[in-house]
PDB file of C-alpha atoms in Angstrom:
ATOM      1  CA  MET N   1      34.768  58.391 205.800  1.00 57.00           C
ATOM      2  CA  PRO N   2      32.650  61.566 205.524  1.00 69.00           C
ATOM      3  CA  HIS N   3      32.197  63.621 202.601  1.00 72.00           C
ATOM      4  CA  THR N   4      33.954  66.864 202.598  1.00 87.00           C
ATOM      5  CA  PRO N   5      34.129  69.723 200.065  1.00 84.00           C
ATOM      6  CA  ALA N   6      37.771  68.876 199.297  1.00 88.00           C
ATOM      7  CA  LEU N   7      36.971  64.927 198.637  1.00 86.00           C
ATOM      8  CA  ASP N   8      33.721  66.098 196.614  1.00 86.00           C
ATOM      9  CA  ASP N   9      36.107  68.266 194.436  1.00 86.00           C
ATOM     10  CA  LEU N  10      38.655  65.767 193.985  1.00 88.00           C
ATOM     11  CA  ALA N  11      36.098  63.080 193.030  1.00 87.00           C
ATOM     12  CA  ARG N  12      34.628  65.580 190.325  1.00 89.00           C
ATOM     13  CA  ARG N  13      38.095  66.401 189.023  1.00 91.00           C
ATOM     14  CA  ILE N  14      38.871  62.666 188.726  1.00 92.00           C
ATOM     15  CA  ARG N  15      35.650  62.023 186.953  1.00 93.00           C
ATOM     16  CA  GLY N  16      36.521  64.751 184.555  1.00 91.00           C
ATOM     17  CA  LEU N  17      39.901  63.137 183.989  1.00 94.00           C
ATOM     18  CA  GLU N  18      38.219  59.798 183.467  1.00 96.00           C
ATOM     19  CA  ASP N  19      35.648  61.165 181.066  1.00 96.00           C
ATOM     20  CA  ARG N  20      38.096  62.998 178.850  1.00 96.00           C
ATOM     21  CA  ASP N  21      40.192  59.805 178.638  1.00 97.00           C
ATOM     22  CA  ALA N  22      37.194  57.768 177.721  1.00 97.00           C
ATOM     23  CA  LEU N  23      36.255  60.364 174.924  1.00 98.00           C
ATOM     24  CA  HIS N  24      39.698  60.246 173.607  1.00 97.00           C
ATOM     25  CA  ALA N  25      39.834  56.483 173.616  1.00 97.00           C
ATOM     26  CA  LEU N  26      36.398  56.235 171.845  1.00 97.00           C
ATOM     27  CA  MET N  27      37.834  58.396 169.075  1.00 97.00           C
ATOM     28  CA  ILE N  28      40.982  56.627 168.693  1.00 96.00           C
ATOM     29  CA  ARG N  29      39.303  53.286 168.906  1.00 96.00           C
ATOM     30  CA  GLY N  30      36.844  54.226 166.299  1.00 96.00           C
ATOM     31  CA  TRP N  31      39.153  55.906 163.880  1.00 95.00           C
ATOM     32  CA  ARG N  32      41.543  52.951 163.956  1.00 96.00           C
ATOM     33  CA  ALA N  33      38.639  50.753 163.385  1.00 97.00           C
ATOM     34  CA  LEU N  34      37.815  52.846 160.385  1.00 95.00           C
ATOM     35  CA  ASP N  35      41.403  52.288 159.051  1.00 95.00           C
ATOM     36  CA  ARG N  36      41.022  48.540 159.355  1.00 96.00           C
ATOM     37  CA  LYS N  37      37.752  48.828 157.605  1.00 96.00           C
ATOM     38  CA  ASP N  38      35.965  47.395 160.626  1.00 97.00           C
ATOM     39  CA  TRP N  39      32.646  49.038 159.995  1.00 96.00           C
ATOM     40  CA  ARG N  40      30.875  47.237 162.962  1.00 96.00           C
ATOM     41  CA  ALA N  41      33.394  48.395 165.479  1.00 97.00           C
ATOM     42  CA  TRP N  42      33.457  52.126 163.934  1.00 97.00           C
ATOM     43  CA  SER N  43      29.743  52.404 163.820  1.00 96.00           C
ATOM     44  CA  ALA N  44      29.494  51.110 167.570  1.00 96.00           C
ATOM     45  CA  CYS N  45      31.066  54.313 168.562  1.00 97.00           C
ATOM     46  CA  TRP N  46      28.041  56.367 167.181  1.00 98.00           C
ATOM     47  CA  ALA N  47      24.816  56.941 169.024  1.00 97.00           C
ATOM     48  CA  GLU N  48      21.603  55.133 167.239  1.00 97.00           C
ATOM     49  CA  ASP N  49      20.255  58.726 166.319  1.00 98.00           C
ATOM     50  CA  ALA N  50      23.769  60.371 165.553  1.00 98.00           C
ATOM     51  CA  VAL N  51      24.236  62.937 162.821  1.00 98.00           C
ATOM     52  CA  LEU N  52      27.027  63.301 160.530  1.00 97.00           C
ATOM     53  CA  GLU N  53      27.599  66.682 158.548  1.00 97.00           C
ATOM     54  CA  PHE N  54      30.616  66.216 156.374  1.00 93.00           C
ATOM     55  CA  GLY N  55      31.512  68.977 153.708  1.00 83.00           C
ATOM     56  CA  PRO N  56      30.836  67.328 150.376  1.00 85.00           C
ATOM     57  CA  TRP N  57      28.309  65.119 151.519  1.00 89.00           C
ATOM     58  CA  GLN N  58      24.324  65.896 152.572  1.00 88.00           C
ATOM     59  CA  ARG N  59      23.694  65.797 156.209  1.00 95.00           C
ATOM     60  CA  ILE N  60      23.222  61.906 157.186  1.00 96.00           C
ATOM     61  CA  GLN N  61      21.210  60.647 160.268  1.00 98.00           C
ATOM     62  CA  GLY N  62      21.248  57.596 161.959  1.00 98.00           C
ATOM     63  CA  ARG N  63      24.143  55.049 162.950  1.00 98.00           C
ATOM     64  CA  GLU N  64      23.408  52.685 160.198  1.00 98.00           C
ATOM     65  CA  ALA N  65      23.102  55.385 157.367  1.00 97.00           C
ATOM     66  CA  ILE N  66      26.437  56.732 158.597  1.00 97.00           C
ATOM     67  CA  ARG N  67      28.054  53.561 158.645  1.00 97.00           C
ATOM     68  CA  ALA N  68      26.741  52.691 155.034  1.00 96.00           C
ATOM     69  CA  LYS N  69      27.799  55.991 153.624  1.00 95.00           C
ATOM     70  CA  ALA N  70      31.454  55.741 154.969  1.00 94.00           C
ATOM     71  CA  GLU N  71      31.711  52.154 154.040  1.00 95.00           C
ATOM     72  CA  GLU N  72      30.600  52.852 150.402  1.00 93.00           C
ATOM     73  CA  ALA N  73      32.994  55.827 150.113  1.00 92.00           C
ATOM     74  CA  GLU N  74      36.028  54.212 151.810  1.00 92.00           C
ATOM     75  CA  SER N  75      35.757  50.306 150.956  1.00 90.00           C
ATOM     76  CA  PRO N  76      37.362  50.928 147.458  1.00 87.00           C
ATOM     77  CA  TYR N  77      40.559  52.232 148.802  1.00 88.00           C
ATOM     78  CA  THR N  78      43.311  49.695 149.280  1.00 87.00           C
ATOM     79  CA  SER N  79      44.809  51.618 152.271  1.00 88.00           C
ATOM     80  CA  ILE N  80      43.283  54.492 154.352  1.00 92.00           C
ATOM     81  CA  GLN N  81      44.603  56.373 157.372  1.00 93.00           C
ATOM     82  CA  HIS N  82      42.568  58.584 159.570  1.00 94.00           C
ATOM     83  CA  HIS N  83      44.386  61.014 161.956  1.00 94.00           C
ATOM     84  CA  ILE N  84      42.903  63.030 164.534  1.00 95.00           C
ATOM     85  CA  LEU N  85      44.884  66.059 165.489  1.00 95.00           C
ATOM     86  CA  ASN N  86      44.825  68.774 168.237  1.00 96.00           C
ATOM     87  CA  MET N  87      41.666  66.866 169.802  1.00 96.00           C
ATOM     88  CA  HIS N  88      40.266  68.810 172.932  1.00 97.00           C
ATOM     89  CA  VAL N  89      37.052  67.881 174.881  1.00 97.00           C
ATOM     90  CA  ASP N  90      34.869  69.601 177.406  1.00 97.00           C
ATOM     91  CA  VAL N  91      32.690  67.578 179.584  1.00 97.00           C
ATOM     92  CA  GLU N  92      29.601  68.728 181.113  1.00 95.00           C
ATOM     93  CA  GLY N  93      27.777  66.024 183.061  1.00 94.00           C
ATOM     94  CA  ASP N  94      26.545  63.368 180.656  1.00 96.00           C
ATOM     95  CA  ARG N  95      27.189  65.641 177.583  1.00 97.00           C
ATOM     96  CA  ALA N  96      30.497  66.571 175.962  1.00 98.00           C
ATOM     97  CA  THR N  97      31.670  68.700 173.049  1.00 98.00           C
ATOM     98  CA  GLY N  98      35.121  68.426 171.284  1.00 98.00           C
ATOM     99  CA  ILE N  99      37.022  69.942 168.456  1.00 98.00           C
ATOM    100  CA  GLY N 100      40.137  68.564 166.509  1.00 97.00           C
ATOM    101  CA  TYR N 101      41.443  68.389 162.824  1.00 97.00           C
ATOM    102  CA  MET N 102      41.323  65.571 160.407  1.00 95.00           C
ATOM    103  CA  TRP N 103      44.015  64.507 158.258  1.00 96.00           C
ATOM    104  CA  PHE N 104      42.824  61.718 155.921  1.00 94.00           C
ATOM    105  CA  VAL N 105      45.176  59.640 153.634  1.00 92.00           C
ATOM    106  CA  ALA N 106      43.773  57.199 151.034  1.00 90.00           C
ATOM    107  CA  VAL N 107      45.636  54.986 148.424  1.00 85.00           C
ATOM    108  CA  ALA N 108      43.159  53.979 145.565  1.00 78.00           C
ATOM    109  CA  VAL N 109      42.791  50.421 144.084  1.00 58.00           C
ATOM    110  CA  ALA N 110      43.814  51.461 140.746  1.00 53.00           C
ATOM    111  CA  VAL N 111      47.188  53.284 141.474  1.00 50.00           C
ATOM    112  CA  ALA N 112      50.143  53.601 139.185  1.00 51.00           C
ATOM    113  CA  VAL N 113      53.317  51.812 140.097  1.00 52.00           C
ATOM    114  CA  THR N 114      56.169  54.248 139.917  1.00 55.00           C
ATOM    115  CA  ALA N 115      58.797  51.741 141.009  1.00 57.00           C
ATOM    116  CA  PRO N 116      58.848  48.261 142.636  1.00 59.00           C
ATOM    117  CA  GLY N 117      56.783  48.355 145.674  1.00 58.00           C
ATOM    118  CA  ARG N 118      55.821  52.164 145.331  1.00 58.00           C
ATOM    119  CA  THR N 119      52.696  53.676 144.128  1.00 56.00           C
ATOM    120  CA  SER N 120      51.495  57.082 142.885  1.00 60.00           C
ATOM    121  CA  ALA N 121      50.627  59.825 145.342  1.00 72.00           C
ATOM    122  CA  PRO N 122      47.702  59.133 147.725  1.00 84.00           C
ATOM    123  CA  TYR N 123      44.767  61.245 147.985  1.00 89.00           C
ATOM    124  CA  SER N 124      44.537  63.398 151.195  1.00 93.00           C
ATOM    125  CA  MET N 125      42.361  65.965 152.695  1.00 94.00           C
ATOM    126  CA  GLY N 126      42.144  67.760 155.987  1.00 95.00           C
ATOM    127  CA  GLY N 127      39.848  70.087 157.954  1.00 95.00           C
ATOM    128  CA  PRO N 128      38.201  70.902 161.184  1.00 97.00           C
ATOM    129  CA  TYR N 129      36.188  68.330 163.508  1.00 96.00           C
ATOM    130  CA  ASP N 130      33.309  69.589 165.678  1.00 97.00           C
ATOM    131  CA  TRP N 131      31.965  66.830 167.925  1.00 98.00           C
ATOM    132  CA  GLU N 132      28.926  66.417 170.331  1.00 98.00           C
ATOM    133  CA  PHE N 133      28.921  63.358 172.555  1.00 98.00           C
ATOM    134  CA  ARG N 134      26.526  61.902 175.262  1.00 97.00           C
ATOM    135  CA  ARG N 135      26.945  59.141 177.762  1.00 97.00           C
ATOM    136  CA  ASP N 136      24.636  56.403 177.786  1.00 91.00           C
ATOM    137  CA  GLY N 137      24.499  53.218 179.876  1.00 84.00           C
ATOM    138  CA  ASP N 138      27.467  51.685 178.042  1.00 79.00           C
ATOM    139  CA  GLY N 139      29.738  54.715 178.096  1.00 95.00           C
ATOM    140  CA  TRP N 140      30.269  57.629 175.727  1.00 98.00           C
ATOM    141  CA  LEU N 141      28.783  57.682 172.160  1.00 98.00           C
ATOM    142  CA  LEU N 142      29.416  60.129 169.219  1.00 98.00           C
ATOM    143  CA  ALA N 143      26.038  62.097 168.916  1.00 98.00           C
ATOM    144  CA  ARG N 144      26.930  64.403 166.095  1.00 98.00           C
ATOM    145  CA  GLN N 145      29.996  65.150 163.953  1.00 98.00           C
ATOM    146  CA  ARG N 146      30.654  68.175 161.946  1.00 97.00           C
ATOM    147  CA  LEU N 147      33.650  67.803 159.493  1.00 94.00           C
ATOM    148  CA  GLY N 148      34.769  70.393 157.017  1.00 93.00           C
ATOM    149  CA  VAL N 149      37.295  70.085 154.208  1.00 93.00           C
ATOM    150  CA  LEU N 150      39.721  72.935 154.281  1.00 94.00           C
ATOM    151  CA  TRP N 151      42.139  71.227 151.778  1.00 93.00           C
ATOM    152  CA  THR N 152      42.756  68.194 149.452  1.00 92.00           C
ATOM    153  CA  ASP N 153      45.917  67.054 147.956  1.00 92.00           C
ATOM    154  CA  GLY N 154      46.142  64.537 145.100  1.00 87.00           C
ATOM    155  CA  ASP N 155      43.262  63.108 142.948  1.00 82.00           C
ATOM    156  CA  ASP N 156      40.164  61.369 144.480  1.00 83.00           C
ATOM    157  CA  THR N 157      40.247  58.919 141.520  1.00 79.00           C
ATOM    158  CA  LEU N 158      37.500  57.044 142.973  1.00 80.00           C
ATOM    159  CA  ARG N 159      35.315  60.042 143.278  1.00 82.00           C
ATOM    160  CA  ALA N 160      34.351  58.884 146.855  1.00 84.00           C
ATOM    161  CA  PHE N 161      34.365  62.391 148.170  1.00 83.00           C
ATOM    162  CA  GLU N 162      32.798  64.656 145.618  1.00 81.00           C
ATOM    163  CA  PRO N 163      29.815  66.748 146.419  1.00 79.00           C
ATOM    164  CA  GLU N 164      26.462  65.321 146.228  1.00 75.00           C
TER     165      GLU N 164
END
């Protein structure tokens, strides 16, 4: 079948849809791995030379340094949930950018039981995400993440997210 402008345009649009779907899947897969504390699966979503810029922490560079810092901060929590809200991505060839919002909720190890089976209020925070992605041989990876903290609720009793 010969190439025509209409077929080329259709192929371009389908590739764009597939790329956006792959980027959404990358983030959901990675952040669900965070909730399970599967640090290996989560860090596999990041490029080897990735950069993390997170409100209270210093800039962190490199997949292993990012994994180590997240593991140190989040491992002590009994339960954690990472929510990505209003995610939007734009793809330009082998590069992409994205925005979204974080809603993070954590229950500390040492929580007060307020009734049988219930614990005290969790610690939570929220703020804007700003992402940069790049495609490599195995698919899309997170190359840079900027995450700001606009609000918190409850006490970070483990002091995992205090400014450095």
